[in-house]
N, CA, C and O atoms as a printed pandas DataFrame, in Angstrom:
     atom_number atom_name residue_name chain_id  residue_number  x_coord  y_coord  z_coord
0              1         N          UNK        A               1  134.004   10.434  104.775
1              2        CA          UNK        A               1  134.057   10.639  106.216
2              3         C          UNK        A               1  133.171    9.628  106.909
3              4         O          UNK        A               1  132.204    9.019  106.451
4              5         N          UNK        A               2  133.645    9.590  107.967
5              6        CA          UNK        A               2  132.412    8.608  109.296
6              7         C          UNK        A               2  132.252    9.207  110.870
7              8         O          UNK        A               2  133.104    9.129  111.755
8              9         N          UNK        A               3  131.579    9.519  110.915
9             10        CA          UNK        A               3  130.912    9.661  112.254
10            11         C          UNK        A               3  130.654    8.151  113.334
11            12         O          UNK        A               3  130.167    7.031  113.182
12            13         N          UNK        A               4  131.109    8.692  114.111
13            14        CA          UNK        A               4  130.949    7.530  115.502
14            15         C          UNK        A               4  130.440    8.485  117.228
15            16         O          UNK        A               4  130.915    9.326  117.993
16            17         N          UNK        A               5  129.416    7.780  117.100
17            18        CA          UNK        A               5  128.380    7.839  118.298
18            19         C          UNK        A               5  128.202    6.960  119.587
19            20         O          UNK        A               5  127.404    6.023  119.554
20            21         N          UNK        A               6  128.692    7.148  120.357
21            22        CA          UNK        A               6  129.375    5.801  121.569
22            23         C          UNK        A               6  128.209    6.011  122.356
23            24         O          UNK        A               6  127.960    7.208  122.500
24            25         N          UNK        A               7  127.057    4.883  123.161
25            26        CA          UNK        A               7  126.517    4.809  124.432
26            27         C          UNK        A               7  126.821    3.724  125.012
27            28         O          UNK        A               7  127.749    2.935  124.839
28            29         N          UNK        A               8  125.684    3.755  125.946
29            30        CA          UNK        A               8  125.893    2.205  126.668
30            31         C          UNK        A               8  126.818    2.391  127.880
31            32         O          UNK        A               8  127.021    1.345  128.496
32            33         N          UNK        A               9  127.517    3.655  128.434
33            34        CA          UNK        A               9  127.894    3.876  129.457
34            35         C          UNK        A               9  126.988    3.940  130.782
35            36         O          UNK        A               9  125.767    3.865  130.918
36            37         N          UNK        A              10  127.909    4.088  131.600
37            38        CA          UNK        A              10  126.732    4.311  132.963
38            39         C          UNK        A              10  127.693    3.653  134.073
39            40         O          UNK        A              10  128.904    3.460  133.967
40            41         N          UNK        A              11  126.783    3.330  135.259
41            42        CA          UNK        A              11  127.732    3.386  136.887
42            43         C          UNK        A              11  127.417    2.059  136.756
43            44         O          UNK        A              11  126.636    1.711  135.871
44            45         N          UNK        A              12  128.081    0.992  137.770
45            46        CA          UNK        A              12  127.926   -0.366  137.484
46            47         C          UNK        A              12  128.630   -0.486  139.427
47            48         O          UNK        A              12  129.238    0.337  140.112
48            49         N          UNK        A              13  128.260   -1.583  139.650
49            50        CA          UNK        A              13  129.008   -1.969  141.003
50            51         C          UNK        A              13  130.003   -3.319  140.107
51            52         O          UNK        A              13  129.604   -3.748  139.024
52            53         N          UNK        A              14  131.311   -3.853  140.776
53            54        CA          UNK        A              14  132.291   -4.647  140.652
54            55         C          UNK        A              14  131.867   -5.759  140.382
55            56         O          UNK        A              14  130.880   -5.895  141.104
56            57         N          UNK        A              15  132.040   -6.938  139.595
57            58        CA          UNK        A              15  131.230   -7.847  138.863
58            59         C          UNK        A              15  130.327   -7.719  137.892
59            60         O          UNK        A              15  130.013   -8.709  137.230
60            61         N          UNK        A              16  129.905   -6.786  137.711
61            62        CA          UNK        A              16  128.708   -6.585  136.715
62            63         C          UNK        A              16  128.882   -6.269  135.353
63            64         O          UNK        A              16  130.036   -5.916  135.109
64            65         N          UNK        A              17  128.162   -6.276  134.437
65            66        CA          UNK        A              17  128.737   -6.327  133.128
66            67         C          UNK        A              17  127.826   -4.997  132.465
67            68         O          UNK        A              17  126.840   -4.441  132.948
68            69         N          UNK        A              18  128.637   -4.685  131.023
69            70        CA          UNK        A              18  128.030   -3.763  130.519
70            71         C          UNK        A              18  128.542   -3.748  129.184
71            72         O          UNK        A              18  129.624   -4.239  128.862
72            73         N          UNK        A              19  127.502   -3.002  128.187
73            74        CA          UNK        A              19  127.447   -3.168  126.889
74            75         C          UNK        A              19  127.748   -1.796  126.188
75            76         O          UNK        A              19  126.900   -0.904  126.213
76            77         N          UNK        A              20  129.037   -1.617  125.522
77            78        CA          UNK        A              20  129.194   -0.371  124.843
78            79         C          UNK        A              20  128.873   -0.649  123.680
79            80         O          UNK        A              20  129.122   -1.772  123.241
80            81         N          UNK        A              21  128.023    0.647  122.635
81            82        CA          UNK        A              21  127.908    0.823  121.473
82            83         C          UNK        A              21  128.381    1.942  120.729
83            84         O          UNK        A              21  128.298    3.021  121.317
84            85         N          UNK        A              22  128.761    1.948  119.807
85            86        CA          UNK        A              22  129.666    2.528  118.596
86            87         C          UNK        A              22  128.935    2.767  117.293
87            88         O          UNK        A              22  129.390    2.415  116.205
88            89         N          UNK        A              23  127.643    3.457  117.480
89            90        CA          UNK        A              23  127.026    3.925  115.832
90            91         C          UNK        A              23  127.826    4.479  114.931
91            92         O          UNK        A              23  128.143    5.667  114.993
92            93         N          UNK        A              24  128.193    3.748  114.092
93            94        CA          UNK        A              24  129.116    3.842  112.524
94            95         C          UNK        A              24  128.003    4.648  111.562
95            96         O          UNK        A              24  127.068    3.993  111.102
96            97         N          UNK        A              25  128.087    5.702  111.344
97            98        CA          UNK        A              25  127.815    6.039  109.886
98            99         C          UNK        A              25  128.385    6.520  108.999
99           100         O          UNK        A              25  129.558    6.688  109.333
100          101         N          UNK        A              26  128.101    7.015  107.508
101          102        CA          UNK        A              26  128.850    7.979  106.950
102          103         C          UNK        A              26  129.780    6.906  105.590
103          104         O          UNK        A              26  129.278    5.815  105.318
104          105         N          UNK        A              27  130.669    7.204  105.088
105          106        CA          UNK        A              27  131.197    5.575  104.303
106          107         C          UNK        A              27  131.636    4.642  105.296
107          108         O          UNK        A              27  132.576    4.698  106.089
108          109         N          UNK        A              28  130.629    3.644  105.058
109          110        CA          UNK        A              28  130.645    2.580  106.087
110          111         C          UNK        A              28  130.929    1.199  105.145
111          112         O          UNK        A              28  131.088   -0.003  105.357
112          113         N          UNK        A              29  130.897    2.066  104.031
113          114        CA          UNK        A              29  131.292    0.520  102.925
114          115         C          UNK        A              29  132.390    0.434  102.599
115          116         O          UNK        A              29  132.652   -0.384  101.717
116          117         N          UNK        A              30  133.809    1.505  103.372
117          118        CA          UNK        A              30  134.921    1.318  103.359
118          119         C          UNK        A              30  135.389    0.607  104.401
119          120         O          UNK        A              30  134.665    0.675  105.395
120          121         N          UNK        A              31  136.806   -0.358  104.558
121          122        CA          UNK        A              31  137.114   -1.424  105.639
122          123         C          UNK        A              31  137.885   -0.166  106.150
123          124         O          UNK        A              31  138.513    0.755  105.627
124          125         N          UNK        A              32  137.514   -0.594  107.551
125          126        CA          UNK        A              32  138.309    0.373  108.635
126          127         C          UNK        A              32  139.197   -0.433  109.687
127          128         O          UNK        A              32  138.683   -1.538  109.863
128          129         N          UNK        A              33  139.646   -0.366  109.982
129          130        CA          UNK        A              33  140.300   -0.953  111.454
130          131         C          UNK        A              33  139.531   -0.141  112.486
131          132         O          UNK        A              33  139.378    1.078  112.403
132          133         N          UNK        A              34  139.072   -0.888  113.436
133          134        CA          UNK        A              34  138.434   -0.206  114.491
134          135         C          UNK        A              34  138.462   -0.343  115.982
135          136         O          UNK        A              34  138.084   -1.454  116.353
136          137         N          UNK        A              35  138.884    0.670  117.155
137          138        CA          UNK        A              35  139.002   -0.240  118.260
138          139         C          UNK        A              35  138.137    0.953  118.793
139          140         O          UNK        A              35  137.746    2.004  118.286
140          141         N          UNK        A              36  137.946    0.143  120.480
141          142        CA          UNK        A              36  137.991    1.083  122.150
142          143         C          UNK        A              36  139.426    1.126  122.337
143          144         O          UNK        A              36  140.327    0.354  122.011
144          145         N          UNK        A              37  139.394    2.484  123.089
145          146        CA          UNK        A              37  140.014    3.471  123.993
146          147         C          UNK        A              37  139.578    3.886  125.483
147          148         O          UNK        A              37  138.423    4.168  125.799
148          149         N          UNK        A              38  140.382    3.880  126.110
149          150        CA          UNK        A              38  139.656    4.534  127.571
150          151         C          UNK        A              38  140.913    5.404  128.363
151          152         O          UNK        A              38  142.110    5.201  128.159
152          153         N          UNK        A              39  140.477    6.191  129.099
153          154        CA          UNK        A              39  141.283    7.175  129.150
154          155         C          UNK        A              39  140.548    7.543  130.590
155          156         O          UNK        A              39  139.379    7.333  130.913
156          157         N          UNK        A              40  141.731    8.227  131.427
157          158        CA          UNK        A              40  141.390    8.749  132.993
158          159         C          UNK        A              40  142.094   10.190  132.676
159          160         O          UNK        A              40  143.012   10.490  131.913
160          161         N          UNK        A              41  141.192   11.054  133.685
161          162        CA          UNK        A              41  141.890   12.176  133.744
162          163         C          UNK        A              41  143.223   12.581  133.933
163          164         O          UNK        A              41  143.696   12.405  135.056
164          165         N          UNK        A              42  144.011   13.150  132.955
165          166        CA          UNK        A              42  145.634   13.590  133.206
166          167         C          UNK        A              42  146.635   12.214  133.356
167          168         O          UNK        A              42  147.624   12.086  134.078
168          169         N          UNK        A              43  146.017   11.221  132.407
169          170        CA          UNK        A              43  147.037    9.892  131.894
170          171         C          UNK        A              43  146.495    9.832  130.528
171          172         O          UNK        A              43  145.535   10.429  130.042
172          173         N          UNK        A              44  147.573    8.718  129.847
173          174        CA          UNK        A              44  147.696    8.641  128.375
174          175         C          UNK        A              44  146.418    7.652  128.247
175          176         O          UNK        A              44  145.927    6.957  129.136
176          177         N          UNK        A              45  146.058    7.768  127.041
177          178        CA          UNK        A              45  144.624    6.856  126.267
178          179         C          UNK        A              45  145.164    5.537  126.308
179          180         O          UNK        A              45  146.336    5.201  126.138
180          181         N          UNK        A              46  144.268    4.904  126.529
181          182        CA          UNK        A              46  145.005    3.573  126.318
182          183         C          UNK        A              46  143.792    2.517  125.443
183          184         O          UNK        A              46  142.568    2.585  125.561
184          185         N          UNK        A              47  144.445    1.729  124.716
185          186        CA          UNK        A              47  143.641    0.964  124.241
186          187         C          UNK        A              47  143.281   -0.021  124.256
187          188         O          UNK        A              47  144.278   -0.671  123.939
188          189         N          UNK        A              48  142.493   -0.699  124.409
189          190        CA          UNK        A              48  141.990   -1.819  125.591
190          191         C          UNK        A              48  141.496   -2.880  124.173
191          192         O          UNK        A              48  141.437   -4.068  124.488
192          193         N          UNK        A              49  141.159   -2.580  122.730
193          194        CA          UNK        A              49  140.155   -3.639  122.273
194          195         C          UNK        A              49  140.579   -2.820  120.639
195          196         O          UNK        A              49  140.817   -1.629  120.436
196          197         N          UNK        A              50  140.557   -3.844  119.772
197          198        CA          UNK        A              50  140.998   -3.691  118.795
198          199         C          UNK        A              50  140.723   -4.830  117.151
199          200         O          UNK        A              50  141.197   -5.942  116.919
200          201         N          UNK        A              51  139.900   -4.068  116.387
201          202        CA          UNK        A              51  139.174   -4.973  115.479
202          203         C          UNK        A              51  139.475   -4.908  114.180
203          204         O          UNK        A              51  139.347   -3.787  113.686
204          205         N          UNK        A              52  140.006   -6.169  113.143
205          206        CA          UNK        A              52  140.586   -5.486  111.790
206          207         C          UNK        A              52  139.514   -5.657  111.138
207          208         O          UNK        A              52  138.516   -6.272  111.514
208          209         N          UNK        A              53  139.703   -5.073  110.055
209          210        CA          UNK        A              53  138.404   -4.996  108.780
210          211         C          UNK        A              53  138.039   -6.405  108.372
211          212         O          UNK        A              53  138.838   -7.171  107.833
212          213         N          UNK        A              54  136.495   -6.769  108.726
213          214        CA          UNK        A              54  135.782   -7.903  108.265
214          215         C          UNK        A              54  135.881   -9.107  109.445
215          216         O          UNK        A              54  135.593  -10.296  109.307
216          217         N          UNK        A              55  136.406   -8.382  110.706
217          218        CA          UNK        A              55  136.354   -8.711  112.003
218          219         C          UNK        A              55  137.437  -10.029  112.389
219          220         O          UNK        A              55  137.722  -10.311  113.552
220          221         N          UNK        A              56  137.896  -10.660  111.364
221          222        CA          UNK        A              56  138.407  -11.745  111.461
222          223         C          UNK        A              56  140.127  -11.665  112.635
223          224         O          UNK        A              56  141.061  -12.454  112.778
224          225         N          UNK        A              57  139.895  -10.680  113.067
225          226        CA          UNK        A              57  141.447  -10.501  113.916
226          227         C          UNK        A              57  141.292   -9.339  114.973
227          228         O          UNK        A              57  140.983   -8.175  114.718
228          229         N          UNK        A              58  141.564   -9.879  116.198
229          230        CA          UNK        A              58  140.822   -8.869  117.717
230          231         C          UNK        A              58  142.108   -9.106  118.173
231          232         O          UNK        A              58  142.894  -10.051  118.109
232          233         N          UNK        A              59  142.112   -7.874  118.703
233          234        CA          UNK        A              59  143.752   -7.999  120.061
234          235         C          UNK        A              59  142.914   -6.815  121.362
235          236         O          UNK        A              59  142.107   -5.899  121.204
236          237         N          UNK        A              60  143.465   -7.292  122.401
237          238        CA          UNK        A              60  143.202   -7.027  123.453
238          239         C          UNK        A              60  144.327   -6.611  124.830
239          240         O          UNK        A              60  145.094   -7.411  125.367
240          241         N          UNK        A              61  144.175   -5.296  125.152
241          242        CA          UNK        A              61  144.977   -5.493  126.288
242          243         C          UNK        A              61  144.739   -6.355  127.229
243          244         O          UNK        A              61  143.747   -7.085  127.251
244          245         N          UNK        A              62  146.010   -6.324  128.431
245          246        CA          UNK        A              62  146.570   -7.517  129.070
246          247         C          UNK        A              62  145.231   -7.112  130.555
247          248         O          UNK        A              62  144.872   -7.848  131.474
248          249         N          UNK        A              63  144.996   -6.317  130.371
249          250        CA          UNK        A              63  144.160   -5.883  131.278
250          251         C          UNK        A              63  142.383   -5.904  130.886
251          252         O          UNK        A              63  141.629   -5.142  131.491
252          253         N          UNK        A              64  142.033   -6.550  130.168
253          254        CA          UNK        A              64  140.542   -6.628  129.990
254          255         C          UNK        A              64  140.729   -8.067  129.131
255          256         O          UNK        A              64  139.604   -8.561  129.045
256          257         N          UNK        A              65  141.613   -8.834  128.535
257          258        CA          UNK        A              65  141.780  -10.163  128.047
258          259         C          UNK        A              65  140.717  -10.616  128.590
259          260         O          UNK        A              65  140.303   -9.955  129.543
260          261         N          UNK        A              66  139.980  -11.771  128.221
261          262        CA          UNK        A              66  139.065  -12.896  128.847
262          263         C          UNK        A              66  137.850  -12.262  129.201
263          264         O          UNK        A              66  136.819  -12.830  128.842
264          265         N          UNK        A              67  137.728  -10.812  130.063
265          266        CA          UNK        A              67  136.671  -10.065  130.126
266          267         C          UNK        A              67  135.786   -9.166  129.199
267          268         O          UNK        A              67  134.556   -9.201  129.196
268          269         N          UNK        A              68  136.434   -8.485  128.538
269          270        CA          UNK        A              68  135.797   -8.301  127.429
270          271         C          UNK        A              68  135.674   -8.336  126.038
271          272         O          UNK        A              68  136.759   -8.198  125.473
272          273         N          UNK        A              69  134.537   -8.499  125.165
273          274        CA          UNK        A              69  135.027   -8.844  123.846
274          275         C          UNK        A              69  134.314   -8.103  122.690
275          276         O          UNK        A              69  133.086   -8.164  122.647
276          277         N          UNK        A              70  135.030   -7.372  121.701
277          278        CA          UNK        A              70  134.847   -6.453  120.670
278          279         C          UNK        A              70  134.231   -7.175  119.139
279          280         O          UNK        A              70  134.543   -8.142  118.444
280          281         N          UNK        A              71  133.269   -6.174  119.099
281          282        CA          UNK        A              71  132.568   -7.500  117.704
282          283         C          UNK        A              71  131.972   -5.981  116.340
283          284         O          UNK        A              71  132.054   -4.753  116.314
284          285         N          UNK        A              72  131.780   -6.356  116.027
285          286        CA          UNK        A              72  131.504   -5.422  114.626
286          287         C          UNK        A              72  130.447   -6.354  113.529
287          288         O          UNK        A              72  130.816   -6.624  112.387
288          289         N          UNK        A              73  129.030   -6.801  114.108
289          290        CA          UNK        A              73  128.453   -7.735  113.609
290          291         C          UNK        A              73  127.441   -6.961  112.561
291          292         O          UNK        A              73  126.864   -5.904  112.813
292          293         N          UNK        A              74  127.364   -7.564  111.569
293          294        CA          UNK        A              74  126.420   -7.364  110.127
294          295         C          UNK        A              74  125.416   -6.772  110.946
295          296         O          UNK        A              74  125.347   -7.050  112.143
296          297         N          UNK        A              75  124.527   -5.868  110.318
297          298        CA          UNK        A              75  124.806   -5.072  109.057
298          299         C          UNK        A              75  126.005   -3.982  109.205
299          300         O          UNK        A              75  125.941   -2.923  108.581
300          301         N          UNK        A              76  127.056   -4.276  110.024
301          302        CA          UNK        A              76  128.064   -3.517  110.274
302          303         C          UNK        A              76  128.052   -2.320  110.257
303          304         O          UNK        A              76  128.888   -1.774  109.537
304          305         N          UNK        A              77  127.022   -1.402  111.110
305          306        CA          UNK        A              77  126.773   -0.123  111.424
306          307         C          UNK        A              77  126.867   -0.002  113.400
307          308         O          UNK        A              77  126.348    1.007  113.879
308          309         N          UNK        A              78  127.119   -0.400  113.786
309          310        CA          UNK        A              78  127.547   -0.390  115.213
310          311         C          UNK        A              78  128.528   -1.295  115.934
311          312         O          UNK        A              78  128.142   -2.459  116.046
312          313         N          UNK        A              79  129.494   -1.059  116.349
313          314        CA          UNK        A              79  131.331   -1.275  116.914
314          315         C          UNK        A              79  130.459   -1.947  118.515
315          316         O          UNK        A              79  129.840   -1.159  119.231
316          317         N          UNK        A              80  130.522   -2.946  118.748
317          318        CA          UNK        A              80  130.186   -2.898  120.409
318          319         C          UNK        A              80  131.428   -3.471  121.054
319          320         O          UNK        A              80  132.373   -3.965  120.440
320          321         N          UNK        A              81  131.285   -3.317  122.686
321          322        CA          UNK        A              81  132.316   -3.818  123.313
322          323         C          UNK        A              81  131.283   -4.425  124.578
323          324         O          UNK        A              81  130.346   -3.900  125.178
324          325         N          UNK        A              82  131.941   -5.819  124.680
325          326        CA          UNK        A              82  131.235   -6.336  125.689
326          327         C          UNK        A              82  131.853   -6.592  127.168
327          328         O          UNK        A              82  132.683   -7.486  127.332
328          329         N          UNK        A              83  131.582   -6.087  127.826
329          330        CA          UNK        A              83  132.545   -6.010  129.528
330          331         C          UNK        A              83  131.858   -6.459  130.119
331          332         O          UNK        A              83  130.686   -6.125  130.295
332          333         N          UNK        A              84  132.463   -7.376  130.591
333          334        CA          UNK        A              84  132.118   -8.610  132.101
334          335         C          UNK        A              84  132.740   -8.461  133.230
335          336         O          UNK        A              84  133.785   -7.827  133.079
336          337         N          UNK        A              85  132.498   -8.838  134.494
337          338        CA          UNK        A              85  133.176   -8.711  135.668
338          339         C          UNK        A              85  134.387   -7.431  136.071
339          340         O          UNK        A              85  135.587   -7.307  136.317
340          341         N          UNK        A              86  133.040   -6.570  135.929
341          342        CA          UNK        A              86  134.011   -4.819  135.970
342          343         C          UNK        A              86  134.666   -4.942  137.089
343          344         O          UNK        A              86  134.656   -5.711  138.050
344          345         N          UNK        A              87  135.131   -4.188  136.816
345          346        CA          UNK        A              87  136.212   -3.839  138.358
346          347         C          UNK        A              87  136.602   -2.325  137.811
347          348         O          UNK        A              87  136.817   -1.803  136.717
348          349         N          UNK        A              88  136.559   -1.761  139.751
349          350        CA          UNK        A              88  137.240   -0.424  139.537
350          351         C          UNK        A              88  137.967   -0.213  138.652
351          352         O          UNK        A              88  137.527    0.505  137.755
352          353         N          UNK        A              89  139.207   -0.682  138.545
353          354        CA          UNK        A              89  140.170   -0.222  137.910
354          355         C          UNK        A              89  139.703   -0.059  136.225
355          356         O          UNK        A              89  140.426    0.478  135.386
356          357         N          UNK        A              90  138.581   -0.540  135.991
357          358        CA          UNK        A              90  137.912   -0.262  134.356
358          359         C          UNK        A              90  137.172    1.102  134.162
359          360         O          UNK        A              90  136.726    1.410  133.057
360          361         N          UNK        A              91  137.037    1.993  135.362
361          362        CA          UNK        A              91  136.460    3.234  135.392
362          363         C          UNK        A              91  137.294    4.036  134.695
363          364         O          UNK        A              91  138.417    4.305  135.120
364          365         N          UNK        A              92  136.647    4.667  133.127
365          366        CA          UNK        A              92  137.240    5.639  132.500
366          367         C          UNK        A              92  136.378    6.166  131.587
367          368         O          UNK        A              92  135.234    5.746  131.410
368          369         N          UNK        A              93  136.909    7.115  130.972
369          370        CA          UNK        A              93  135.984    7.306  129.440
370          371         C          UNK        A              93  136.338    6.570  128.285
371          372         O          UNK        A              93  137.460    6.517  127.780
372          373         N          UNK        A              94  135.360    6.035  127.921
373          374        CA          UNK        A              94  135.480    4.403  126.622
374          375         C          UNK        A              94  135.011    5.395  125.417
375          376         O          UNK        A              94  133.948    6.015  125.456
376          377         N          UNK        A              95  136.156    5.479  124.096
377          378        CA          UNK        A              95  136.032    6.516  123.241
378          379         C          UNK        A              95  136.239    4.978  122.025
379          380         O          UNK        A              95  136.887    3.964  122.285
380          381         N          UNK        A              96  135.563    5.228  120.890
381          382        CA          UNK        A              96  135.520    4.418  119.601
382          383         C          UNK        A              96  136.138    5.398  118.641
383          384         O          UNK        A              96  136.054    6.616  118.483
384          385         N          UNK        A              97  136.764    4.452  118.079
385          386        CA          UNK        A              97  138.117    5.467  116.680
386          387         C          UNK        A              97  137.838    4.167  115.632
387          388         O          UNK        A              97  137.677    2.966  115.851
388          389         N          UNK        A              98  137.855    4.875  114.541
389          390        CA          UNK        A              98  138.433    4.118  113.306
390          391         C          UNK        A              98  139.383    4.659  112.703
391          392         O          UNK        A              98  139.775    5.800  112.946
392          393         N          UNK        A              99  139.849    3.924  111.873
393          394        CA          UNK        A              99  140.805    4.728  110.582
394          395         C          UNK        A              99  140.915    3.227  109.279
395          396         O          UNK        A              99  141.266    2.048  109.306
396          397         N          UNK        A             100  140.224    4.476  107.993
397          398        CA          UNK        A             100  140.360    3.486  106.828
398          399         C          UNK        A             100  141.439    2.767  106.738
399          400         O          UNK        A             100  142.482    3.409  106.616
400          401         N          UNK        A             101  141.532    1.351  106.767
401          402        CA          UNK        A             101  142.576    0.494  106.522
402          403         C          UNK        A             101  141.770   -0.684  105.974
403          404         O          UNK        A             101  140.549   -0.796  106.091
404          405         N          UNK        A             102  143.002   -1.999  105.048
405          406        CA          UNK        A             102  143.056   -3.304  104.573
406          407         C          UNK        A             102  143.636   -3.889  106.028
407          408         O          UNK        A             102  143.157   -4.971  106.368
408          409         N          UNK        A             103  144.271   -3.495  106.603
409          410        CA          UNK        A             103  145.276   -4.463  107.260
410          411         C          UNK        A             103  144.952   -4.602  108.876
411          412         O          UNK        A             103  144.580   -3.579  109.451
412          413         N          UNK        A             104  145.057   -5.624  109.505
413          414        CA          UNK        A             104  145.390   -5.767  110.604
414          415         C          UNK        A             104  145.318   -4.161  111.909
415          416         O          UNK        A             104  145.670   -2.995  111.733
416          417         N          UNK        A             105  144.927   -4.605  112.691
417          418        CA          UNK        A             105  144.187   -3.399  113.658
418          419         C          UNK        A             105  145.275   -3.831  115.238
419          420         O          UNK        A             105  144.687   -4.351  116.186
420          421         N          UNK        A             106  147.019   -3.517  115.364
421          422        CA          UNK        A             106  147.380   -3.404  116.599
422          423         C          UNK        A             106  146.834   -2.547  117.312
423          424         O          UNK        A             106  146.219   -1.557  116.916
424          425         N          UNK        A             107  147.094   -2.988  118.777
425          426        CA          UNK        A             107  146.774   -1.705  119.916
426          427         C          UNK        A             107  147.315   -0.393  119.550
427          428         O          UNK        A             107  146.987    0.730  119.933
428          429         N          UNK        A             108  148.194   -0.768  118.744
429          430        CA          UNK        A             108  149.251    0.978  118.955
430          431         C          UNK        A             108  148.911    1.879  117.940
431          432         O          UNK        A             108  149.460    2.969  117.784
432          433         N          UNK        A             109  147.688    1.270  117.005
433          434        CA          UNK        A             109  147.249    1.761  115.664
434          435         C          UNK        A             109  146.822    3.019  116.117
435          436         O          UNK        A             109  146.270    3.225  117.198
436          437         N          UNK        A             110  147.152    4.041  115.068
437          438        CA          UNK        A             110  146.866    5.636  115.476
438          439         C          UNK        A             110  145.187    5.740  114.679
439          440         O          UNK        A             110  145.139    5.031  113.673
440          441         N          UNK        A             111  144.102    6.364  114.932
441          442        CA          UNK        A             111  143.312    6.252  114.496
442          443         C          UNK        A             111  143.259    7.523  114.104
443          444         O          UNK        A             111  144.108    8.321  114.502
444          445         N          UNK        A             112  142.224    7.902  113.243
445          446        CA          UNK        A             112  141.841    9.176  112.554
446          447         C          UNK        A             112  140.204    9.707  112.892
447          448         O          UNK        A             112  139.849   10.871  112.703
448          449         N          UNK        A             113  139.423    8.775  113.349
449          450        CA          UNK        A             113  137.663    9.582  113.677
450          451         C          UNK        A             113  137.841    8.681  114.803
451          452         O          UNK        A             113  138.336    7.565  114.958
452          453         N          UNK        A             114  137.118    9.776  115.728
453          454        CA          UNK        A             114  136.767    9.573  117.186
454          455         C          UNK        A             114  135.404    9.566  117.569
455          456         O          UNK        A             114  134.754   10.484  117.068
456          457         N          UNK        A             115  134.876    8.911  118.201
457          458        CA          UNK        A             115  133.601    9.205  118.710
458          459         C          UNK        A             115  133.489   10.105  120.269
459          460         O          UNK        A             115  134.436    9.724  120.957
460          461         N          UNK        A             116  132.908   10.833  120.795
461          462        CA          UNK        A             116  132.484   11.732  122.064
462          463         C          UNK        A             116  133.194   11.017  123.483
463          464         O          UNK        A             116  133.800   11.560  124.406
464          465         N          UNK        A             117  132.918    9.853  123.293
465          466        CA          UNK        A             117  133.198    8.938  124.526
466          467         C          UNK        A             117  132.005    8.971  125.408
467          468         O          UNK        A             117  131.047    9.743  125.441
468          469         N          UNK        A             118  132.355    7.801  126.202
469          470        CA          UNK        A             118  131.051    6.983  127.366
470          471         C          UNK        A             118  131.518    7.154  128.318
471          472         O          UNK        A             118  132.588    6.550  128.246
472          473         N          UNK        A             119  131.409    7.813  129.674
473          474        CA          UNK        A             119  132.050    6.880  130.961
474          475         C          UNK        A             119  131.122    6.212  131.839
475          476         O          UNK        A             119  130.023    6.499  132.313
476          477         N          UNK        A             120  132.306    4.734  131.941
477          478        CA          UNK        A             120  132.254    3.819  132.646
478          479         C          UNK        A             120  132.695    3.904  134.049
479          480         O          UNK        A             120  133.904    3.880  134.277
480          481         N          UNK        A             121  131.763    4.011  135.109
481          482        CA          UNK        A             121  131.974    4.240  136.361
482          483         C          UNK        A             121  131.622    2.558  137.386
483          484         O          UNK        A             121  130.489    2.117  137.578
484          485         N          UNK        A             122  133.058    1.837  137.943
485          486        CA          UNK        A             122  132.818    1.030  138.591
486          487         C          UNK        A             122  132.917    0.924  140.157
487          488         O          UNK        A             122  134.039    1.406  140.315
488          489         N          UNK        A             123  132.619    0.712  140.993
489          490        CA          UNK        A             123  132.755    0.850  142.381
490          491         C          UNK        A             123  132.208   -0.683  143.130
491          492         O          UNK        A             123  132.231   -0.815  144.354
C-alpha cells in the first residue's frame, strides 16, 4: 500500500504562483504512475498533470500546459506540482493519485490511492 498527503494549498491573487506537495509513503520502491487532479463542486475530476514511473514522460492538460510543471525528484518521496500565473479558472481541489504501473501515465489513467486534496483558491 501507499499513502499520499497533499499541501501547499492556499488563496493566491491571479498571476501568482504556488507549490503543491504530494508526501509518498508506504511501498515507495514500487514504480507508480502518478498525477494531479482537481475537481469543483458538482463537475467531473479532471486531470491536469501526469507523471510515468522514473519521471521520464509528463502530459499535461490543454489548460495548465506551459504553466505548470509536475516533477517526482529523488529521493522520490514527494509528487510536487508547480503553478505559475494562476488564474481563476485554476480554483479547485488539487487531489494526488497513484496507481502501481511500468508504463506510461495518460490523463485518462484511472488511479487506485488518493490523497485528501488541497484547495487552490484564485481571485
Amino acid at each position: 500500500h501507499v499513502q499520499l498527503v497533499e499541501s501547499g494549498g492556499g488563496s493566491v491573487q491571479a498571476g501568482e504562483s504556488l507549490r503543491l506537495s504530494c508526501s509518498v509513503s508506504g511501498d515507495t520502491w514500487k514504480p507508480y504512475c502518478m498525477g494531479w487532479l482537481r475537481q469543483l463542486p458538482g463537475q467531473e475530476r479532471e486531470a491536469v498533470a501526469t507523471i510515468s514511473p522514473g519521471g521520464s514522460i509528463k502530459y499535461y492538460s490543454d489548460s495548465v500546459k506551459g504553466r505548470f510543471t509536475v516533477s517526482f525528484p529523488f529521493p522520490h518521496d514527494t509528487l510536487t506540482l508547480e503553478m505559475t500565473d494562476l488564474k481563476p479558472e485554476d480554483t479547485a481541489q488539487y487531489v494526488c493519485a497513484v496507481i502501481q504501473s511500468r508504463n506510461s501515465c495518460p490523463l485518462s489513467q484511472e488511479f487506485t490511492h488518493w490523497g485528501q486534496g488541497t484547495q487552490v483558491t484564485v481571485s
